[in-house]
Every structure is written in C-alpha cells, then in structure tokens.
XYZ file of C-alpha atoms in Angstrom:
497
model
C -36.084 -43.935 65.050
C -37.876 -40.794 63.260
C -35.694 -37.412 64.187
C -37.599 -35.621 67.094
C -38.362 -32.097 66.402
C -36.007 -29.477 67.745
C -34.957 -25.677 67.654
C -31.813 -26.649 69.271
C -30.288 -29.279 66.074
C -31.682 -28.693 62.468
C -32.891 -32.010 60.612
C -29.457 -32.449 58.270
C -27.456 -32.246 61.723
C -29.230 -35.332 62.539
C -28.115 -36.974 59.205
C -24.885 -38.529 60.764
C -26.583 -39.773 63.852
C -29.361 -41.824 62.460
C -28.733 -45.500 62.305
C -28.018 -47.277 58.935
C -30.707 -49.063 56.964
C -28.964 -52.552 57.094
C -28.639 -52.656 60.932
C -31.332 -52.950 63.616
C -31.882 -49.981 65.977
C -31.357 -51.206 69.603
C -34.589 -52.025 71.712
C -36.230 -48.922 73.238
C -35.939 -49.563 76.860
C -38.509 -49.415 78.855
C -40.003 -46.513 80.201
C -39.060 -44.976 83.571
C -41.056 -42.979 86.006
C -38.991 -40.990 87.332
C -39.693 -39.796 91.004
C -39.391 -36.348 91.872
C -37.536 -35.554 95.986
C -40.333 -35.803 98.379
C -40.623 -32.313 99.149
C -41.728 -31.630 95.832
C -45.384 -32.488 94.114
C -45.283 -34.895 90.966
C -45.295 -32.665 87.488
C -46.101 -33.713 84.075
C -42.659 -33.219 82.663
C -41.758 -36.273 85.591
C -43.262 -38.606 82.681
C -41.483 -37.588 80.367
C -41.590 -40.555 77.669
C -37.871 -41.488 76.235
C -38.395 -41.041 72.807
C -38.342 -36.971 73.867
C -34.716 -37.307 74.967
C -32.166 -35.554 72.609
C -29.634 -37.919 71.540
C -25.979 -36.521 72.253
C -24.287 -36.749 69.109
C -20.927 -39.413 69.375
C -17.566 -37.466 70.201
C -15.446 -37.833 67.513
C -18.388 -36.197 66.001
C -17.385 -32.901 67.955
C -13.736 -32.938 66.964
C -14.136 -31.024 63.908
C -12.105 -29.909 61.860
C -11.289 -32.913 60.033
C -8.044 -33.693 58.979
C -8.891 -36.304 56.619
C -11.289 -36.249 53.496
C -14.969 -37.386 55.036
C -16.329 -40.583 53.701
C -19.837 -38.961 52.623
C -20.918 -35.591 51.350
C -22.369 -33.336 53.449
C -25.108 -30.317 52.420
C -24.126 -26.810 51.119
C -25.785 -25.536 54.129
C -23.954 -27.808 56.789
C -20.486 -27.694 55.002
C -20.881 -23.828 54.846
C -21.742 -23.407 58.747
C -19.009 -26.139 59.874
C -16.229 -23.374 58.065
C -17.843 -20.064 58.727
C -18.266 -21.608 62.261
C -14.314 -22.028 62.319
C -13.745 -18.585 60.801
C -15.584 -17.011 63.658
C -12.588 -17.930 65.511
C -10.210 -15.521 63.473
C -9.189 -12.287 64.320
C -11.089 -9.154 63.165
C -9.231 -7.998 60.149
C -9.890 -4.015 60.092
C -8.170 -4.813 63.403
C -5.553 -5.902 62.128
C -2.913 -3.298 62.855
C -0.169 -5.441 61.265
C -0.769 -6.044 57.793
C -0.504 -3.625 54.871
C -2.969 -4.850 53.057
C -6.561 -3.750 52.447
C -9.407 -5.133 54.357
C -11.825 -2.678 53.523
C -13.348 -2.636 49.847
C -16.690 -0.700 48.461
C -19.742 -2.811 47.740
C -19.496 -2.081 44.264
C -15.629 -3.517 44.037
C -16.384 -6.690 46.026
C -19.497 -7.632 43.282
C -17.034 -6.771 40.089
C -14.833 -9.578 42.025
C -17.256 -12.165 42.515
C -18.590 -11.698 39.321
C -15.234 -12.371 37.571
C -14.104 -15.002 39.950
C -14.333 -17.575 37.598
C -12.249 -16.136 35.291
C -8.136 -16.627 34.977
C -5.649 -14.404 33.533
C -3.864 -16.740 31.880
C -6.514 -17.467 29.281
C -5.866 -13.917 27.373
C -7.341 -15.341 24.091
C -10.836 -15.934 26.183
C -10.597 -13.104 28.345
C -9.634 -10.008 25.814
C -11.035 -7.368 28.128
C -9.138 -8.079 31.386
C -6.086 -8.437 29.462
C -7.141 -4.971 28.010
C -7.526 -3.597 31.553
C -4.033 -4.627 32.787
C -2.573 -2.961 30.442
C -4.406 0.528 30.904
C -3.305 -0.295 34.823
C 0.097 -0.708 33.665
C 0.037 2.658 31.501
C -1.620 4.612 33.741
C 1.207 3.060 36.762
C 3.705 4.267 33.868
C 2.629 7.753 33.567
C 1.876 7.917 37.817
C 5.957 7.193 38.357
C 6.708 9.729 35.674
C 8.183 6.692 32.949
C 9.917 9.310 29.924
C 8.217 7.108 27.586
C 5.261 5.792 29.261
C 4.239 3.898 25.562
C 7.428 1.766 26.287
C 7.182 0.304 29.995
C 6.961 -3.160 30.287
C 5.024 -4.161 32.704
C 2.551 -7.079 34.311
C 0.443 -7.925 37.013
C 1.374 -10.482 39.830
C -0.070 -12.293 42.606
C 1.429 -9.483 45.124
C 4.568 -7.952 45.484
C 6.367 -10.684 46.412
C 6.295 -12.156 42.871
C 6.937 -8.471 41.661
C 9.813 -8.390 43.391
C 11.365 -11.443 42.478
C 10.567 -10.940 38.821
C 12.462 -7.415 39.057
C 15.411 -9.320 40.714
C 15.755 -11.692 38.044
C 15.598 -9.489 35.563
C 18.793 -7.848 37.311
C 20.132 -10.842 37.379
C 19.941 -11.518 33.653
C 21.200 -8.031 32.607
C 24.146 -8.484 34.624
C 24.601 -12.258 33.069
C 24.312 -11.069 29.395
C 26.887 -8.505 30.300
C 29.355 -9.848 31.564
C 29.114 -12.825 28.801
C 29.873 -9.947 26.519
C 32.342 -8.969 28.154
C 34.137 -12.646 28.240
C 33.861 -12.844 32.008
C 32.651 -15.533 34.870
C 28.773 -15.124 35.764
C 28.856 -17.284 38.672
C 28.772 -14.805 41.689
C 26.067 -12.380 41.283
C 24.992 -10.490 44.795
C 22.671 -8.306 45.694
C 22.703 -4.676 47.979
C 20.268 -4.000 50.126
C 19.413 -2.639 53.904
C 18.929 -4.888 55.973
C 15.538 -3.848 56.763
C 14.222 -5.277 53.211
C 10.815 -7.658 52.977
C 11.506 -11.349 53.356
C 10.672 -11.656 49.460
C 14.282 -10.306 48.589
C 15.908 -13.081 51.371
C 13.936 -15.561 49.257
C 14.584 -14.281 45.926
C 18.568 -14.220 47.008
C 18.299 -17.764 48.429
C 15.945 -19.381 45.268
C 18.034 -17.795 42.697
C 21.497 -18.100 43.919
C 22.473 -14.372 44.341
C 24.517 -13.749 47.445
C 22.620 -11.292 49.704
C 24.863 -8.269 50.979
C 23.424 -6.572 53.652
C 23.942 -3.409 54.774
C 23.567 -3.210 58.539
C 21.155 -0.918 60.611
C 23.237 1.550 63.154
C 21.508 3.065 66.051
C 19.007 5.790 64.998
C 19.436 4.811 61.445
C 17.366 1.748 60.615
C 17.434 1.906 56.502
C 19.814 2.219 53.597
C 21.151 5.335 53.475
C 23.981 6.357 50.445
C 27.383 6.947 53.022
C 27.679 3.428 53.631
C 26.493 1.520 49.930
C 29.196 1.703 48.022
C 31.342 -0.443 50.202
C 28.914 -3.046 49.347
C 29.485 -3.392 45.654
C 31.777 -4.891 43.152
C 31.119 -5.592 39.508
C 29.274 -8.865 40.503
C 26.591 -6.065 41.791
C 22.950 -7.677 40.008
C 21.753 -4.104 41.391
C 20.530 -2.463 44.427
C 17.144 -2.344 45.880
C 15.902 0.320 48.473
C 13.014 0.403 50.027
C 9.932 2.855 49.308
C 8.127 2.501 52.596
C 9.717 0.214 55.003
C 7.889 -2.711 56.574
C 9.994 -1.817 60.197
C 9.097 1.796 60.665
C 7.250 2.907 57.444
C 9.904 5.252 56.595
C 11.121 6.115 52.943
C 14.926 5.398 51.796
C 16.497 8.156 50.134
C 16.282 6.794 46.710
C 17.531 9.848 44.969
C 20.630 9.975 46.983
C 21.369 6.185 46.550
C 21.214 6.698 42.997
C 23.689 9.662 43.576
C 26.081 7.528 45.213
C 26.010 4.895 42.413
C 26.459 7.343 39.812
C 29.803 8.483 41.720
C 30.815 5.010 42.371
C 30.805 4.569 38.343
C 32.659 7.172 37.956
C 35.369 5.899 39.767
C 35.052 2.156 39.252
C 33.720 1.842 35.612
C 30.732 -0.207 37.112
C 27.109 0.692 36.048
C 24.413 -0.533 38.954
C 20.785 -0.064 37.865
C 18.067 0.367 41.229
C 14.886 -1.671 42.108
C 12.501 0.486 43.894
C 10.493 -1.716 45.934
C 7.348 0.067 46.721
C 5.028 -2.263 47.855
C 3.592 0.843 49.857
C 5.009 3.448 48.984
C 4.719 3.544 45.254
C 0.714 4.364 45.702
C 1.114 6.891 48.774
C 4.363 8.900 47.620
C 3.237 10.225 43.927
C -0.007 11.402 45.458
C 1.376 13.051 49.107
C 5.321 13.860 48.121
C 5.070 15.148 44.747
C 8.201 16.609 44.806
C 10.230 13.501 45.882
C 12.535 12.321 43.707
C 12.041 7.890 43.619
C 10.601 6.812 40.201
C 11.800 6.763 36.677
C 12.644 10.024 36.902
C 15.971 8.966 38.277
C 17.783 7.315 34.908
C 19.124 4.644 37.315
C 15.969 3.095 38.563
C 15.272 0.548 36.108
C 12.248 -1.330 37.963
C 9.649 -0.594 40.306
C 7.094 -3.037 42.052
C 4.199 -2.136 44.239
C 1.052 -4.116 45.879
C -2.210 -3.334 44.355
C -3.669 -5.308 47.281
C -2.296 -2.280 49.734
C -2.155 1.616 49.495
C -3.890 0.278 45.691
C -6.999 -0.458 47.388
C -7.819 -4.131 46.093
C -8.066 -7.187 48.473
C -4.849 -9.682 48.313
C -3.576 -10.571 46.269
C -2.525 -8.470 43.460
C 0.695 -6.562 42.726
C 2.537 -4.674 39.860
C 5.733 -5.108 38.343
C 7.080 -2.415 35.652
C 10.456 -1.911 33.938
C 12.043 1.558 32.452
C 11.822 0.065 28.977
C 12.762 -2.948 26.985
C 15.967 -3.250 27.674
C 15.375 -3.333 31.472
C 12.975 -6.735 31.184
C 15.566 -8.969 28.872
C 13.182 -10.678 25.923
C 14.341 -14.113 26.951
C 12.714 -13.728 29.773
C 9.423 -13.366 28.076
C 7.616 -16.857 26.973
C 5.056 -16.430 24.235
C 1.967 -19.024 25.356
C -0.302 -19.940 22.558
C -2.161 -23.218 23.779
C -4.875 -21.796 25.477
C -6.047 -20.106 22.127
C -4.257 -17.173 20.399
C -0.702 -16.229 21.250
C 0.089 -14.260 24.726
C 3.481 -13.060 26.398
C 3.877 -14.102 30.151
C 6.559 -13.280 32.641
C 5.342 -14.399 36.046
C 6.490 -17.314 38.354
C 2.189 -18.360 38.836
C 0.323 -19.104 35.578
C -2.899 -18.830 36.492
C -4.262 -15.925 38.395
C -7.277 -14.554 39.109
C -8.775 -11.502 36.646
C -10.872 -10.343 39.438
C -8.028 -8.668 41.258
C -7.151 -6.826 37.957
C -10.495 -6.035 37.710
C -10.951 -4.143 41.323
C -7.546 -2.919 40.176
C -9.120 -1.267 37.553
C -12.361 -0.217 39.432
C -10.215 1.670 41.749
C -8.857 4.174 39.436
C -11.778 4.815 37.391
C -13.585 5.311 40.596
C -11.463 7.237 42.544
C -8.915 9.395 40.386
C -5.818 10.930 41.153
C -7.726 13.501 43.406
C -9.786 10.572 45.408
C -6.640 8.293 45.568
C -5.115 11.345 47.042
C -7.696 12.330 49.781
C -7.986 8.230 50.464
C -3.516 8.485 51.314
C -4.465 11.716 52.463
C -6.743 10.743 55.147
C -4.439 7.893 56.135
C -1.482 10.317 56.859
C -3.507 13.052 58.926
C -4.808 9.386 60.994
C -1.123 8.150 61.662
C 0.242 10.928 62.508
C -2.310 12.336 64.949
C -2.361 8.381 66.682
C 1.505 8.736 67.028
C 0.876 12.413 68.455
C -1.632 10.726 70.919
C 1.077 8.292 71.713
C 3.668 9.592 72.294
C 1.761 11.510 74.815
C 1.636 8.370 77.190
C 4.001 8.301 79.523
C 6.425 5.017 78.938
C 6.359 5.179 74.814
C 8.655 6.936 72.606
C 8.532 7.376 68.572
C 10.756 5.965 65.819
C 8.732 7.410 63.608
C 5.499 9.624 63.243
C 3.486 8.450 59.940
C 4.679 11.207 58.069
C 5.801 9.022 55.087
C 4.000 5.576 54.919
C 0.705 6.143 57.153
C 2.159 3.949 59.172
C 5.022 4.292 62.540
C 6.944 2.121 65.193
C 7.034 3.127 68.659
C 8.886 1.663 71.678
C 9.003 1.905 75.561
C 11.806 4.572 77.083
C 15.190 3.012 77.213
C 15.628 1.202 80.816
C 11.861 0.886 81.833
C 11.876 -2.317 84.103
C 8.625 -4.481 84.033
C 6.636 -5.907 80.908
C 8.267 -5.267 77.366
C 6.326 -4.537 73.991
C 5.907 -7.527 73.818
C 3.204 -7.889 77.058
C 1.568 -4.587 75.468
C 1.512 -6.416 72.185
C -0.601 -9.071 73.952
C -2.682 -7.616 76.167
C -3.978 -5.592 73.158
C -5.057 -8.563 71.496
C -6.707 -9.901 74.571
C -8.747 -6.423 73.775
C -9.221 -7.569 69.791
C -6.195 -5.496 68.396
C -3.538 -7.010 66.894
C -0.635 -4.632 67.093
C 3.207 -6.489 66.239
C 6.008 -6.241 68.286
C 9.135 -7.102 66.854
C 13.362 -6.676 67.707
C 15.246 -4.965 64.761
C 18.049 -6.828 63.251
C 21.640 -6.813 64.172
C 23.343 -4.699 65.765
C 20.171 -3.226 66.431
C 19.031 -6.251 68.665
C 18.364 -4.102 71.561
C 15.769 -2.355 69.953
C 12.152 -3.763 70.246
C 8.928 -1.764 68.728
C 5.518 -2.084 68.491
C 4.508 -0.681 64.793
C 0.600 0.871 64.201
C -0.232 0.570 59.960
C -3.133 3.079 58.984
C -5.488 1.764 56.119
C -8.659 2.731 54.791
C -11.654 1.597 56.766
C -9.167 2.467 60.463
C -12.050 5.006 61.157
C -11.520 8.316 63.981
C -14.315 5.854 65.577
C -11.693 3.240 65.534
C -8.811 5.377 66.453
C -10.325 6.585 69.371
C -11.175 3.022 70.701
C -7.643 2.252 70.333
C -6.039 4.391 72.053
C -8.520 4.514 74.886
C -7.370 1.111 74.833
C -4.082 0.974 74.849
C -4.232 3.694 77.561
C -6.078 1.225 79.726
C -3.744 -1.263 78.589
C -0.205 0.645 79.829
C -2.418 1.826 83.204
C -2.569 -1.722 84.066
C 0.879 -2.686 82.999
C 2.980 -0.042 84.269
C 0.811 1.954 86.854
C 0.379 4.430 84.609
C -1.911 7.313 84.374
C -2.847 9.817 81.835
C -2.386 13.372 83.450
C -5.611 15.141 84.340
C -6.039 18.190 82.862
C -6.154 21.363 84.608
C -10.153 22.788 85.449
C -11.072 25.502 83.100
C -10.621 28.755 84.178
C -13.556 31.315 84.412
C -13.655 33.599 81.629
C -12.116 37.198 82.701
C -14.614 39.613 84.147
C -14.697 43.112 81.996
C-alpha cells in the first residue's frame, strides 16, 4: 500500500508501519458511502475513498522509550527527534537554581568543544597541545592560590571535583601510611575530620577507601567547621582535615586560616603534624578574585591540597575539575603511574583514564578570554545578584536568611520558626510547577529541625531572570500563606517654595 501524502507524519515515520515484502497486505475492503444526518446536505468529503484514511500507527509503537536495543536501524533524522523529543521533557537548566555548575557558555567556547570532542586526554603522545594547555591551567591555578613555588605544584585535571577530591584524600592517606611505616607503627585505622556539612564525595571517598569518617557536628546557628571544636576530633591516625571553601548547605566559607591555627596548636601539644585539604569546588574560583585578603590557599604552610570544579565558578560545562598539591612531597610518587602504550611515555594520577580534552580546552578558553579582571567582574556580578535576591527576600513576610550571598553567590533561606501551614518543601514545589527548580533540604543532625530552601547565582541568572523569580515566588508565598507584599505609601507632592 504506497504511503499517502501527509503534513501530519513524514515518509521515514511510515517506515515501521508498512507491511513486509514476504507477506500479503490484507484485502482493501470495500468502499463505504457514508451517509451524512438528514438535516444536513450530502458533501464531497462524505465519499471519501479509504485509501485517504491515515493509518494509526500500532501501540507498542507509542511506548517509546525503548528499553531494549531495536531490531532495525532507524534514520539520523528519526533517531535524533525520538531523543530531543524526550529531552523536551527536562527541566530548563539556567533554571536550575540547584546546581553549581555552569549552564551558560559563549558561542565561541561551545565550538572549541565540539571541535575537540573527539579527542581524549589520555592519549598525551597524540594530543601534545592539550596536554600543553593543562599544564598552563595548572600553573596559572598555582600562581591564582598564591603556591611559594608555583614551578613545583603538582597538579592534574579530573572529571569534576569529585575525583579531585578523592585523589587529594588518598594522597593524605598515603602520607600518613609512609609515616607511620617509618615510624614502626600500625597503618590500619586512618580517619578523616571534617564538618559535617562536607559534599557527598568525601562520604564516598571515606567509605571506598577505608578511612573512618569523623564528623564534626553542626550546632544551632553554626552550620560548618569552625576551629573551637576540631581538635577533639583528632589523634595521630588523623589522614588530615578537609574544610570547606564554599559550602554546598548555605554557600558560606569555613575559616580555613583559623583551622590551620588550631592544628598548629594541637602539634604543639601532641607532637602530631595534620596537613589541610581545601575543598573549593566553588570557592577556589570566586574567593582569590572577590576576598583578596582572605587567608585559604597555599599561603597557609598547612594546606597541602586544594581541588576546585572548572565546570562551576571556572566557567566550563561539566565535567571538569582541578586537583593541585603544595609540592612533591604532598602527591607521594607511587602514586603516579607512568603510561607509555598509547605512544610516548605520560604520568597519570586519576581514578578515569580517558577523559575528554574538550573540557581542558574551554578550560583554557576561559582564561585567555576573560583574565583576572573579567573572571572578576563575571564573580563580581554574581555576588551583587545574590545578595540583592536575598535582600528582596528576606523582605517577604514568612522567610528568614541563613545567609546573604556575601561569600559563595549563593544563600539558604527558611520560613520563621513556628509558621503553621505548608513547609519549604510546598514552596520548593510550587516553584517548579512555575519552571524553577529551587532545593529544599533538612540540615544534618542535631540540626534536623532546620529545613531551607537554598538560591545558587551563576552566570547567565540575568536581572531579567531575577526579577521573574521573585515576582514568582511572591505569587507563590501569596497563595500559600495568604500573604501579601506591603503596598507602598503614595508619593508625596513635592514641597511648595
């Protein structure tokens, strides 16, 4: 039967529905006048010949997506409208309120990726200039978080910070192994300080490499690490201690300087040198450009690591991060595995083997593009945003700040303590109903009683944006709670000379 022409059904649609060429087509029945109602005349369309009928295409044609491999290819053109189709049913990413990580990219930066796509880090040998470019990243990362001898650093890039992370904690790990083998002692009870406001990455790294966790607990109005309660954490099966540059619960810094402080005291006493991972998955590309005179980085002789995301405040989509080390004896060399069958000889320290070059590539693109000055009007921009959204909010009635976007461009807020009716939570939703997708979340123990809705500011959140938001969510808390913004008083007329 030949395929009827259509606007509603292109032809390769139509591929699936046609009968095989080793069976016979049924028997066209025959045709039908059909009779229109009595009260109204006979038309043309009334003899309408069968063959002029759409087919309805079989239902478990309709249940798509798959979950099994098809038996027969399809075209580019049909397999790429079946997923984009799909995708359509995603959320909006630069509304996305929840995520770190950058959604918005220049034209220029998206073509250097999908030119270089094709091409994986691993293969150093073949690709000599990416390899090149990571390494000017990883110098110019050096010299940004003031390394003594930035020529020194060891560093790499990973598939986010996750992987960053982990790499920094086993090289903690590994330090602390070789010396306490020198010293003749057991190695088989490392743990690990931290607040217990740290990324999931450090519960995995804790639970894949057998390090026993140590939290320290949140207290109310104190919901990171802070030095007066540390040291009751550690022994001298202390790996190291990680704080938190930018925390993924509020956005706020921990007082890195004053951990390391409290270390150096607890040495003192105790004998017991503990070397600090910053984690800055965030913070390490907003701080050295906005808080210049914060002391976090190498500076501080006791921070021996640092990771960050490129794919957040570094302006590259996921997934890319950093990981860098003081010197060599921070990253241990048997750590290190020199790879020479793809074609020369190559050091790698990651958990992936092959990545992408691309993301090293927009990596790159970034800070010859933009500079210290642009990368500083870019965190800039993102500050002066948060902070005037958590000025607008906390100007509606039921919500009250944890913190303002005055150190990660990002802040939680909750509703005032005993406010019956809906939670966060039914804010939370009733945003996304609007296309917003704004987290709510309970802090950890004994903070349980604490639940927050947290706002991240990226670049591409436009005033335009902004605006829309919280017109928005000011819509959204009317209908909630009955709420209304108070109307400003009438102007007064100018005084009369």
């Amino acid at each position: 039967m030949p395929i009827p022409h259509t606007d509603v059904m292109t032809a390769p649609e139509f591929d699936t529905l046609t009968v095989p060429p080793d069976t016979e087509p049924d028997p066209e029945p025959e045709p039908q006048t059909v009779r229109p109602p009595a009260d109204r005349p006979l038309r043309p369309a009334d003899h309408r010949p069968p063959h002029q009928d759409l087919p309805l295409p079989p239902a478990d044609h309709l249940l798509m997506p798959v979950d099994e491999l098809p038996l027969n290819e399809s075209s580019p053109d049909v397999a790429g409208r079946r997923v984009r189709d799909e995708l359509m049913l995603d959320g909006n990413a630069r509304l996305n309120l929840a995520t770190f990580v950058t959604t918005w990219m220049e034209p220029q930066a998206r073509q250097l990726m999908a030119e270089t796509a094709e091409k994986n880090l691993a293969d150093r040998a073949e690709y000599p200039q990416i390899t090149a470019m990571e390494e000017r990243c990883v110098r110019m990362l050096a010299r940004l978080w003031h390394a003594p001898r930035p020529e020194r650093v060891r560093g790499c890039s990973t598939t986010g910070s996750s992987e960053a992370a982990m790499l920094g904690g086993l090289a903690l790990k590994r330090r602390w192994q070789d010396r306490r083998r020198t010293q003749g002692k057991d190695t088989a009870r490392p743990n690990i300080v931290m607040g217990a406001n740290v990324q999931v990455c450090w519960k995995k790294f804790a639970n894949y490499f057998e390090v026993e966790p140590r939290y320290v607990p949140m207290e109310p109005g104190r919901y990171h690490l802070t030095p007066d309660t540390l040291t009751a954490y550690c022994d001298d099966n202390t790996i190291g201690v990680v704080t938190v540059l930018g925390s993924t619960f509020d956005g706020s810094y921990e007082p890195v300087a004053d951990i390391c402080m409290a270390l150096d005291g607890y040495q003192e006493a105790t004998g017991t040198d503990i070397p600090v991972h910053v984690d800055g998955a965030s913070g390490a590309m907003v701080a050295p450009f906005l808080d210049p005179g914060l002391l976090w980085d190498f500076q501080l002789e006791r921070v021996a690591s640092i990771n960050t995301s490129g794919h957040k405040y570094g302006h590259v989509f996921p997934g890319l991060g950093w990981a860098l080390w003081r010197d060599a004896d921070a990253l241990p060399d048997d750590l290190v595995f020199e790879v020479d069958y793809l074609g020369g000889c190559s050091p790698s320290f990651t958990l992936n083997f092959s990545r992408p070059g691309a993301h090293v590539v927009a990596q790159y693109y970034s800070f010859l593009r933009y500079g210290f000055e642009g990368l500083r009007n870019l965190a800039a921009q993102n500050r002066t945003t948060a902070r005037a959204l958590a000025a607008r909010i906390q100007g509606i009635g039921p919500y009250r700040l944890v913190t303002d976007g005055s150190e990660l461009p990002a802040f939680a807020f909750r509703l005032a303590p005993g406010l019956p009716g809906p939670t966060v939570f039914d804010v939370s939703q009733a945003m996304r109903a609007r296309g917003w997708h704004l987290p709510a979340y309970t802090f950890p123990a004994p903070c349980q009683d604490v639940s927050v809705l947290r706002l991240v500011v990226r670049t591409g959140f436009t005033a335009e944006l902004a605006g829309m938001f919280i017109a928005d969510l000011t819509e959204v808390t009317r209908r909630l709670y009955d709420w209304r913004p108070a109307t400003p008083p009438p102007p007064t007329a100018p005084a009369v000379p």
